PDB file of C-alpha atoms in Angstrom:
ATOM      1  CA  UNK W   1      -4.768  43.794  31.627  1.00 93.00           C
ATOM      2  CA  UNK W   2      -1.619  42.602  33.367  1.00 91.00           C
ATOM      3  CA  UNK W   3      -1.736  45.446  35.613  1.00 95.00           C
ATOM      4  CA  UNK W   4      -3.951  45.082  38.074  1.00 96.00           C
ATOM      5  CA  UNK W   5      -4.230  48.156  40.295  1.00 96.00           C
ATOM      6  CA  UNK W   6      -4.362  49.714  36.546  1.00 97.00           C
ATOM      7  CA  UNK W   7      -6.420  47.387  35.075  1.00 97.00           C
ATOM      8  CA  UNK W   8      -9.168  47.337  37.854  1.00 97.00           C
ATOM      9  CA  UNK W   9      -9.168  51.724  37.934  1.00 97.00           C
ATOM     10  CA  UNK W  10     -10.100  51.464  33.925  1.00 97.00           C
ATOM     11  CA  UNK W  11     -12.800  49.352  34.626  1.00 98.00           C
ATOM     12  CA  UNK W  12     -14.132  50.920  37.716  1.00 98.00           C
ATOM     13  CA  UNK W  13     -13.436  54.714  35.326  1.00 98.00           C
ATOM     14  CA  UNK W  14     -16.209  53.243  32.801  1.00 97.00           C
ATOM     15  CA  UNK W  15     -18.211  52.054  35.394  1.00 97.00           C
ATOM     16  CA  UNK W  16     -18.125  48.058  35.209  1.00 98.00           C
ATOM     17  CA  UNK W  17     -19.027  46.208  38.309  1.00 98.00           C
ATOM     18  CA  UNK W  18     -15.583  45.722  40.254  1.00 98.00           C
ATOM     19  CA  UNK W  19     -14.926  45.009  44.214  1.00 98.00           C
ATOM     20  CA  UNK W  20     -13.857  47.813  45.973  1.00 98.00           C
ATOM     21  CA  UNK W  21     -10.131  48.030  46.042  1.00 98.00           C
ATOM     22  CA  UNK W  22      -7.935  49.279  49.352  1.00 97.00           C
ATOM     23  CA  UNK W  23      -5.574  51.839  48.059  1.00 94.00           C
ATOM     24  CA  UNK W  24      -1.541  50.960  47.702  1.00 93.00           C
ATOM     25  CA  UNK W  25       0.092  48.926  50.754  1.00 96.00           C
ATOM     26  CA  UNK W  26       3.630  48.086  51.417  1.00 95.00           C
ATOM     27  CA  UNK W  27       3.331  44.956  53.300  1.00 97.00           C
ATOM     28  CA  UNK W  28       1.616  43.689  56.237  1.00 97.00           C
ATOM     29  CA  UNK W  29       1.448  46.227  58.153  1.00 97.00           C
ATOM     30  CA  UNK W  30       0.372  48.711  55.939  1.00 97.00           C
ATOM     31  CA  UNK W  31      -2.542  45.983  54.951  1.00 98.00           C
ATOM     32  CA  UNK W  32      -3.595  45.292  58.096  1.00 97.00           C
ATOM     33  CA  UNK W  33      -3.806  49.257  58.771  1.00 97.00           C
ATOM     34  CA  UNK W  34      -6.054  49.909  55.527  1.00 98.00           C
ATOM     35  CA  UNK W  35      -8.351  46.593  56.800  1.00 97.00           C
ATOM     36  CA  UNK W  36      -8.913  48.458  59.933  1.00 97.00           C
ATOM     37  CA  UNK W  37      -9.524  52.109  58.347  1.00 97.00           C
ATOM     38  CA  UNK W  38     -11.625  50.680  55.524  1.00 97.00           C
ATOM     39  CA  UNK W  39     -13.897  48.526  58.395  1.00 97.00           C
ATOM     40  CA  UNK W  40     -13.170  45.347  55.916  1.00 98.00           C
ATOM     41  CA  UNK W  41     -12.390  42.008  57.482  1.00 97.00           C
ATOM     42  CA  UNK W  42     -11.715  39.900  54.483  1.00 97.00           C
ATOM     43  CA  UNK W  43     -10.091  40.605  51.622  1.00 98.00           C
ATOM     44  CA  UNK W  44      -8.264  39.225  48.513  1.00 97.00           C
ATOM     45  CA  UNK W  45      -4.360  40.344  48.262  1.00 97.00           C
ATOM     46  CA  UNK W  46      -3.315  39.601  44.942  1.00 96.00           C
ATOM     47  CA  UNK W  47       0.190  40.539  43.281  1.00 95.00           C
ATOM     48  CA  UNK W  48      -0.426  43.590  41.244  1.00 95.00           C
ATOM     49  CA  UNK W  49       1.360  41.265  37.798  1.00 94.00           C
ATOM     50  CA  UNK W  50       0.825  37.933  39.192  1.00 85.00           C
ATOM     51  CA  UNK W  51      -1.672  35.201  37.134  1.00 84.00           C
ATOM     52  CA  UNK W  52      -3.209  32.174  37.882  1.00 85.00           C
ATOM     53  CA  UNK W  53      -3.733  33.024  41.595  1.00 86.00           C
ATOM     54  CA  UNK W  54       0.319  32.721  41.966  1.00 89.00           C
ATOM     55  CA  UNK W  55       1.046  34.916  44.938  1.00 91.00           C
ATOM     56  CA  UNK W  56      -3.129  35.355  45.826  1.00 95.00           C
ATOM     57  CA  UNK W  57      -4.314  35.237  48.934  1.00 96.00           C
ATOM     58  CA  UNK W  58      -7.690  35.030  50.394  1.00 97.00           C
ATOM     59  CA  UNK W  59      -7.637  36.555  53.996  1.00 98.00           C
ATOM     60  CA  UNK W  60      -9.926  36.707  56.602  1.00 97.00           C
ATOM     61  CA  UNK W  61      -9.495  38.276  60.056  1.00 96.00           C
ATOM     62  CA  UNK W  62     -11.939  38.055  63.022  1.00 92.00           C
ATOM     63  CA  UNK W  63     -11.001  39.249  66.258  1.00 86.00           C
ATOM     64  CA  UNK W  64      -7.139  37.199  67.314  1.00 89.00           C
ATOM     65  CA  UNK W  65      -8.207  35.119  64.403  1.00 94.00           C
ATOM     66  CA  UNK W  66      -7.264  35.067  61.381  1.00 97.00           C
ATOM     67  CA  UNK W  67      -6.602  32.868  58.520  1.00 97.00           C
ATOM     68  CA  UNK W  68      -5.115  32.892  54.964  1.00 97.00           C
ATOM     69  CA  UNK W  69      -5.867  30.263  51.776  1.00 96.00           C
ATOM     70  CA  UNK W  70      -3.595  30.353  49.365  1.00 95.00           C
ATOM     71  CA  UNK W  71      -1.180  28.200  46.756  1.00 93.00           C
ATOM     72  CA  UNK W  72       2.193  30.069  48.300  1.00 94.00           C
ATOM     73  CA  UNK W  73       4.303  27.644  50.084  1.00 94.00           C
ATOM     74  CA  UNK W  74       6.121  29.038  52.833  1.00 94.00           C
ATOM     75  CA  UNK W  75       9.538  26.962  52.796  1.00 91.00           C
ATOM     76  CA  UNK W  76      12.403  27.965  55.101  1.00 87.00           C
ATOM     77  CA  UNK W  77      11.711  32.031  54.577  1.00 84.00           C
ATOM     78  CA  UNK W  78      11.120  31.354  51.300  1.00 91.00           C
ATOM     79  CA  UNK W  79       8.096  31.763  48.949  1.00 94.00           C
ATOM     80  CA  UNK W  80       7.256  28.748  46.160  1.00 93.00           C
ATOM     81  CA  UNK W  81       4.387  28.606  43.894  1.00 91.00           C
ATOM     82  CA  UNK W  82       2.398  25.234  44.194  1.00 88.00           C
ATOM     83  CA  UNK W  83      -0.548  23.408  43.041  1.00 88.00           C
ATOM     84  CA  UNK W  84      -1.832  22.254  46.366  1.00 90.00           C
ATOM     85  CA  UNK W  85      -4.084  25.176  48.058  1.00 92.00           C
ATOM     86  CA  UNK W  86      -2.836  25.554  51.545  1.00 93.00           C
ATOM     87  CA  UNK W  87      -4.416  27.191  54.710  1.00 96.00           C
ATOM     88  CA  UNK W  88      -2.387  29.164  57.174  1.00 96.00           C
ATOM     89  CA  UNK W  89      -3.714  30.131  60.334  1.00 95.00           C
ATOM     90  CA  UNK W  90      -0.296  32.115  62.254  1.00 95.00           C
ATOM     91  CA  UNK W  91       0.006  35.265  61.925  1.00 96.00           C
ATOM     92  CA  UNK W  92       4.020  34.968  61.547  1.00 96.00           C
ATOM     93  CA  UNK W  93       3.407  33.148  58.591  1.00 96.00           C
ATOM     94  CA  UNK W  94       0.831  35.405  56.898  1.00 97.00           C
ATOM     95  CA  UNK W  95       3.039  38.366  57.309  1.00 97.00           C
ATOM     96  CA  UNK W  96       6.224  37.202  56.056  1.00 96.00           C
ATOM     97  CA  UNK W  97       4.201  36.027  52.964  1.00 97.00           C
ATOM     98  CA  UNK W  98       2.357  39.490  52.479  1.00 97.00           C
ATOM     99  CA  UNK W  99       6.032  41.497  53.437  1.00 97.00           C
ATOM    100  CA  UNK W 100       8.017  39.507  50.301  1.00 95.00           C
ATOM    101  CA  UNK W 101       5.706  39.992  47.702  1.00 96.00           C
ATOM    102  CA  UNK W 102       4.948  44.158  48.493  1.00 96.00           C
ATOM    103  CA  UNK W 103       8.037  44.893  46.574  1.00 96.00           C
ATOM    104  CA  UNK W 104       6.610  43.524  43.458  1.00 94.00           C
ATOM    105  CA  UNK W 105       3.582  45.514  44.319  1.00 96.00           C
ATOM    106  CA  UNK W 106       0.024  44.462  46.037  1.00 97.00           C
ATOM    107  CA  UNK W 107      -3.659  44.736  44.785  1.00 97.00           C
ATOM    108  CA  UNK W 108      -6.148  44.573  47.367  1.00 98.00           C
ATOM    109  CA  UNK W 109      -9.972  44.024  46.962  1.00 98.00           C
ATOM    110  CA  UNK W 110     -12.405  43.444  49.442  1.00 98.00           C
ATOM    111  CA  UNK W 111     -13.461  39.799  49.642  1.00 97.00           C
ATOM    112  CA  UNK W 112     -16.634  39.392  47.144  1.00 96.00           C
ATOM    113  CA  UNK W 113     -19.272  36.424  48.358  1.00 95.00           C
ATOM    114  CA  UNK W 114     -19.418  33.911  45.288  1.00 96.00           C
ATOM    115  CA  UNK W 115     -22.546  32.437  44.731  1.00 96.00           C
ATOM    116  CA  UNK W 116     -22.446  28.345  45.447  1.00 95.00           C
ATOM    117  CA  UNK W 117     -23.874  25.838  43.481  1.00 92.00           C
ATOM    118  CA  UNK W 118     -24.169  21.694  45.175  1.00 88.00           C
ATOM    119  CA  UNK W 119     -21.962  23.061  48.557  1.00 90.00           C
ATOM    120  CA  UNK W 120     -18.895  24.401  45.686  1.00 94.00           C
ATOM    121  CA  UNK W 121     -18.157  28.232  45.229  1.00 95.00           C
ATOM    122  CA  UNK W 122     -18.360  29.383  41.909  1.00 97.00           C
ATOM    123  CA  UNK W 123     -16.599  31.555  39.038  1.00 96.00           C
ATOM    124  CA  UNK W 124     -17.001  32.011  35.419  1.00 97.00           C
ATOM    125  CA  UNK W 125     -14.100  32.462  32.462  1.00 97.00           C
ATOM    126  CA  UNK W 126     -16.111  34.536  29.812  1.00 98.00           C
ATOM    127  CA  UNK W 127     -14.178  34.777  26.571  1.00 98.00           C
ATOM    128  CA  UNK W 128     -15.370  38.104  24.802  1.00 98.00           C
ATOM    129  CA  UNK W 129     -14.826  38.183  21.254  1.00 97.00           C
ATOM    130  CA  UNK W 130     -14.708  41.393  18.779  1.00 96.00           C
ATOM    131  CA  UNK W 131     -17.548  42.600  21.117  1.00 96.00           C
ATOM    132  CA  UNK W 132     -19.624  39.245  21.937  1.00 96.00           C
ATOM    133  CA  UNK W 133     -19.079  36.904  24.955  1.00 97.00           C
ATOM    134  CA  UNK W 134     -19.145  33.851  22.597  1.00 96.00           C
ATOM    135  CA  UNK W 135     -17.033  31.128  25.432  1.00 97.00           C
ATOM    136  CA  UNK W 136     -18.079  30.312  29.412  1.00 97.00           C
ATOM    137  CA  UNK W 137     -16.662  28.155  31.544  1.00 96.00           C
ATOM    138  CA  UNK W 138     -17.546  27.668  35.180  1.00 96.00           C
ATOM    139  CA  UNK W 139     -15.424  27.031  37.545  1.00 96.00           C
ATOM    140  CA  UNK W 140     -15.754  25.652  41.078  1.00 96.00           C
ATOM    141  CA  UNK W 141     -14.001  25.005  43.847  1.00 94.00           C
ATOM    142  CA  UNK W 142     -14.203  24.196  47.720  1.00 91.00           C
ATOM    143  CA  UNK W 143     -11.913  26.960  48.525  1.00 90.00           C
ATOM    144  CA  UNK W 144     -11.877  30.387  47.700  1.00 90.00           C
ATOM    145  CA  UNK W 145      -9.507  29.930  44.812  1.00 88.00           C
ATOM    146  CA  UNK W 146     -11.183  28.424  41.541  1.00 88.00           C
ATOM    147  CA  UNK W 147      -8.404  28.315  39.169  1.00 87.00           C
ATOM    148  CA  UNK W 148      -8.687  25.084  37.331  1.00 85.00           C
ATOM    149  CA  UNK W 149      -5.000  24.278  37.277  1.00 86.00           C
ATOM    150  CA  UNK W 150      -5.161  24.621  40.772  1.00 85.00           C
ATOM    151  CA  UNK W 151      -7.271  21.189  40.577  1.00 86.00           C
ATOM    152  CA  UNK W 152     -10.897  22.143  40.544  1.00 86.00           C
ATOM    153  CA  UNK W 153     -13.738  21.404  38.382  1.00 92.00           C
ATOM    154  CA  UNK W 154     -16.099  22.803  35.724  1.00 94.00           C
ATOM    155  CA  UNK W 155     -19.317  23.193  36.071  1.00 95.00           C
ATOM    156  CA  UNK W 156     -22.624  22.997  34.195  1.00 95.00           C
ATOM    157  CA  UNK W 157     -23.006  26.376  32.068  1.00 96.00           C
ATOM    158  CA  UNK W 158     -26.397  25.621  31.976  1.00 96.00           C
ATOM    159  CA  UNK W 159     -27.807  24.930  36.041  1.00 96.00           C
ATOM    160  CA  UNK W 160     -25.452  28.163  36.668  1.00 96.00           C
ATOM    161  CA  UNK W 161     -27.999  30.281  34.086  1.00 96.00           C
ATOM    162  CA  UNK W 162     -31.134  28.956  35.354  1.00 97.00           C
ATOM    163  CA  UNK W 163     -29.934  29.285  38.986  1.00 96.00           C
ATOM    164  CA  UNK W 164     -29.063  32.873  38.303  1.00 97.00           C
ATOM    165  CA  UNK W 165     -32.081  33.579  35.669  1.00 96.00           C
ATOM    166  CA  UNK W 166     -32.352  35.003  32.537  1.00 96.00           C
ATOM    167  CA  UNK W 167     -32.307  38.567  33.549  1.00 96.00           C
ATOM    168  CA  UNK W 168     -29.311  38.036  36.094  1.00 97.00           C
ATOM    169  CA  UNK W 169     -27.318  36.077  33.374  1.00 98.00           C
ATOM    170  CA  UNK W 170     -27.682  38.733  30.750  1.00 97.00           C
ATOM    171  CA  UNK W 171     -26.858  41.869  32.277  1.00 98.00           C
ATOM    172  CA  UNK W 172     -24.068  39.884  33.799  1.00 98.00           C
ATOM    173  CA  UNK W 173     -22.746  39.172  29.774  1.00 98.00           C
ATOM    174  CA  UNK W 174     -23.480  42.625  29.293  1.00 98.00           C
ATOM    175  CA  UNK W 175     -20.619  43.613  32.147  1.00 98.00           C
ATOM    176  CA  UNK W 176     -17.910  41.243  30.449  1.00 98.00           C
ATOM    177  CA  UNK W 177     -18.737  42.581  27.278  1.00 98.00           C
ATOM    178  CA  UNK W 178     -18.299  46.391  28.921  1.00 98.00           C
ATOM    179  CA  UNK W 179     -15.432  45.101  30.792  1.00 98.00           C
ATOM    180  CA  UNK W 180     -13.671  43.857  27.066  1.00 98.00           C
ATOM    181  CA  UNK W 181     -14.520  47.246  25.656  1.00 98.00           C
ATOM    182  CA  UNK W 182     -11.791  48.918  28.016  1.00 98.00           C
ATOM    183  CA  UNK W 183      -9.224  47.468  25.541  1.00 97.00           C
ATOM    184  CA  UNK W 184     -10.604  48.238  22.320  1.00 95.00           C
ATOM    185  CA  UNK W 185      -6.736  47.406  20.368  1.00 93.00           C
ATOM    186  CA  UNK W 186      -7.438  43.866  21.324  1.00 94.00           C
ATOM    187  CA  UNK W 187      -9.350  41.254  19.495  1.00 95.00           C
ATOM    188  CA  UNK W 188     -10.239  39.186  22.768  1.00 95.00           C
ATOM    189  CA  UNK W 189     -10.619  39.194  26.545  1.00 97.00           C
ATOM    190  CA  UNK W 190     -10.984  36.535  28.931  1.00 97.00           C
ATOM    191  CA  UNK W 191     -13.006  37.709  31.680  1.00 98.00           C
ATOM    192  CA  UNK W 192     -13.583  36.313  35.344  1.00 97.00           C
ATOM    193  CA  UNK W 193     -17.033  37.056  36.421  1.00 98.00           C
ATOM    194  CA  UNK W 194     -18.226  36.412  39.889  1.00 98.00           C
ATOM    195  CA  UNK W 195     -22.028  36.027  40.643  1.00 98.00           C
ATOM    196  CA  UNK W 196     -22.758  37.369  44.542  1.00 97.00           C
ATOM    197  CA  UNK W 197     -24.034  34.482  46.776  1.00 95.00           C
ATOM    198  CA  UNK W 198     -27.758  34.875  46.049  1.00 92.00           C
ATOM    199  CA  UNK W 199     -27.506  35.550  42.471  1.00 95.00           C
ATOM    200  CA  UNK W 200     -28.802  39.137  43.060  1.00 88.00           C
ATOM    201  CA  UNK W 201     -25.114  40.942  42.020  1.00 95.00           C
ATOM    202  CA  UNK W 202     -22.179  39.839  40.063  1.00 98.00           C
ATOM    203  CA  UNK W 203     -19.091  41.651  39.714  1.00 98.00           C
ATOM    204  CA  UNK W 204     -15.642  41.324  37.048  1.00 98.00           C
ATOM    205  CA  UNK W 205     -12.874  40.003  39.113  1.00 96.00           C
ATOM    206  CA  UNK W 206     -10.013  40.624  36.229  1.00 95.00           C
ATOM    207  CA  UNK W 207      -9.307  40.877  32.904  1.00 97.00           C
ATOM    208  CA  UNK W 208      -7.143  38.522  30.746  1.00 95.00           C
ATOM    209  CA  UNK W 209      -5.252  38.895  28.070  1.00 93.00           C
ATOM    210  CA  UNK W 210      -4.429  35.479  27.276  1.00 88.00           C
ATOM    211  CA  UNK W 211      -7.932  33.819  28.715  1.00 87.00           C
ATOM    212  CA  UNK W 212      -8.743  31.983  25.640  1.00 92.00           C
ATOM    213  CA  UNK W 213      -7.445  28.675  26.105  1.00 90.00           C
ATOM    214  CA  UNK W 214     -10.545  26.952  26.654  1.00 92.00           C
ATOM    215  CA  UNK W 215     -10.219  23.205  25.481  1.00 89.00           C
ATOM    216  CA  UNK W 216     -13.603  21.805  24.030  1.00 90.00           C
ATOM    217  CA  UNK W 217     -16.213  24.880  25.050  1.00 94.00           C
ATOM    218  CA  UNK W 218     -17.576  25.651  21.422  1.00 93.00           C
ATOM    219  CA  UNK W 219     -20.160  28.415  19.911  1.00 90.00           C
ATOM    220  CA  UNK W 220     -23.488  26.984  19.033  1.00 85.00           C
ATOM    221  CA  UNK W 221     -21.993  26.958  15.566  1.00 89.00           C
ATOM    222  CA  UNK W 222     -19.296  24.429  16.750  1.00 93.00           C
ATOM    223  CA  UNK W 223     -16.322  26.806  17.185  1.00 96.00           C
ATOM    224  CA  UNK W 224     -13.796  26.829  19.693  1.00 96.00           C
ATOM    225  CA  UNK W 225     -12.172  29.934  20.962  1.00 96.00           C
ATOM    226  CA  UNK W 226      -9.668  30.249  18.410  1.00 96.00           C
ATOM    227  CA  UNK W 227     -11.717  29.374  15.820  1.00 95.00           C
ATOM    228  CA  UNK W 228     -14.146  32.265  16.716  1.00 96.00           C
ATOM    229  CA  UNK W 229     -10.802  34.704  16.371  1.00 96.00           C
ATOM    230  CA  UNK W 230     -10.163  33.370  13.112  1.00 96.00           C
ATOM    231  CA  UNK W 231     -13.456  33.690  11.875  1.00 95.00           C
ATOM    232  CA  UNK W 232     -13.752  37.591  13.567  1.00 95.00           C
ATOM    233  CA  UNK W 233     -10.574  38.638  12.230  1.00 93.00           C
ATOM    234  CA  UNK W 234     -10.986  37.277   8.690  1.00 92.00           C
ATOM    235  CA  UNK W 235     -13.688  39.782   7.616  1.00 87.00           C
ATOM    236  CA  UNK W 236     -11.338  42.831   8.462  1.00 82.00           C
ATOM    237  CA  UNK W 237      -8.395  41.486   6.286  1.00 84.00           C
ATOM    238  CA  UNK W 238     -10.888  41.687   2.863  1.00 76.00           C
TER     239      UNK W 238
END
């Protein structure tokens, strides 16, 4: 699950919904080379063992123009991790950003149109548990980045269902469940799952291996994440 070039080939090998991925690139110019081969003009370059978007970067080219949101702060040559999404809109910039984390290896999907809910783009944590998706939290965001910690908001489980429908919603459950079953050694997965913008698609985004931490979302029997482990696990100790 930390992988992620790995991690999004198992998933796309037992045939969950996943954005299309580039293959590997070396740094900017490499990416900007496999943009232009693959026809794609926006695309998310994530470090290939990075978490909670540390590293991410949500880039769009059109024509001269291009543009790059992201929580990497560009400091004197040198690449911090911060809390405050940031926009950068020179190309300089991008590339020197792209070129010093390809060493640690780059994961490139093609840019997949979240569905919006009250003018904020939308996410979902799904917390799969010995087989069930028993935890969601929505996340949303007026960037392209949705990480809570990155100072967004949750949303309202229940709008997202009805504005997706019934249908929509559970085959959608049914993918993070599929996507959990790739890593059948582990108890729990915390999945991202994107809805497209018009509710008509939805796709995984990642899988996590520690995506459980999910303060006061409970079961409709009252348990929280790690209370639905405990009660999961118990039966296989008798």
């Amino acid at each position: 699950m930390t992988a992620k070039p790995e991690c999004h080939a198992a998933l796309t090998a037992a045939g969950v919904p996943v954005p299309p991925a580039l293959g590997p690139v070396d740094g900017y110019a490499s990416l900007r080379a496999a943009m232009t081969s693959a026809g794609w003009n926006r695309v998310f370059v994530k470090p290939a063992y990075g978490s909670s978007a540390s590293g991410v970067l949500a880039l769009a080219v059109g024509g001269p123009r291009i543009m790059a949101v992201t929580s990497v702060e560009l400091s004197q040559g040198r690449l911090f991790n911060n809390l405050r999404v940031r926009r950068y809109d020179d190309e300089a910039s991008i590339a020197t950003i792209v070129d010093r984390l390809a060493p640690d290896g780059l994961h490139v999907e093609r840019w997949y149109p979240k569905a919006s809910l009250g003018n904020r783009v939308l996410d979902l944590r799904v917390v799969v548990i010995a087989g069930q998706a028993r935890h969601v939290v929505v996340r949303t965001s007026r960037s392209p980045m949705t990480n809570l910690h990155l100072g967004n908001a949750r949303g309202d489980v229940t709008a997202i269902r009805a504005a997706a429908g019934e249908q929509a919603w559970s085959a959608a459950m049914r993918s993070c469940v599929r996507a959990a079953a790739c890593f059948p050694d582990t108890l729990h997965a915390g999945v991202d799952l994107m809805f497209r913008a018009g509710w008509q698609d939805h796709a995984i985004a990642e899988v996590n291996a520690f995506g459980d931490l999910l303060p006061n979302v409970l079961t409709e029997d009252g348990l929280d994440t790690y209370g639905a482990q405990v009660a999961a696990v118990l039966p296989r100790l008798r």
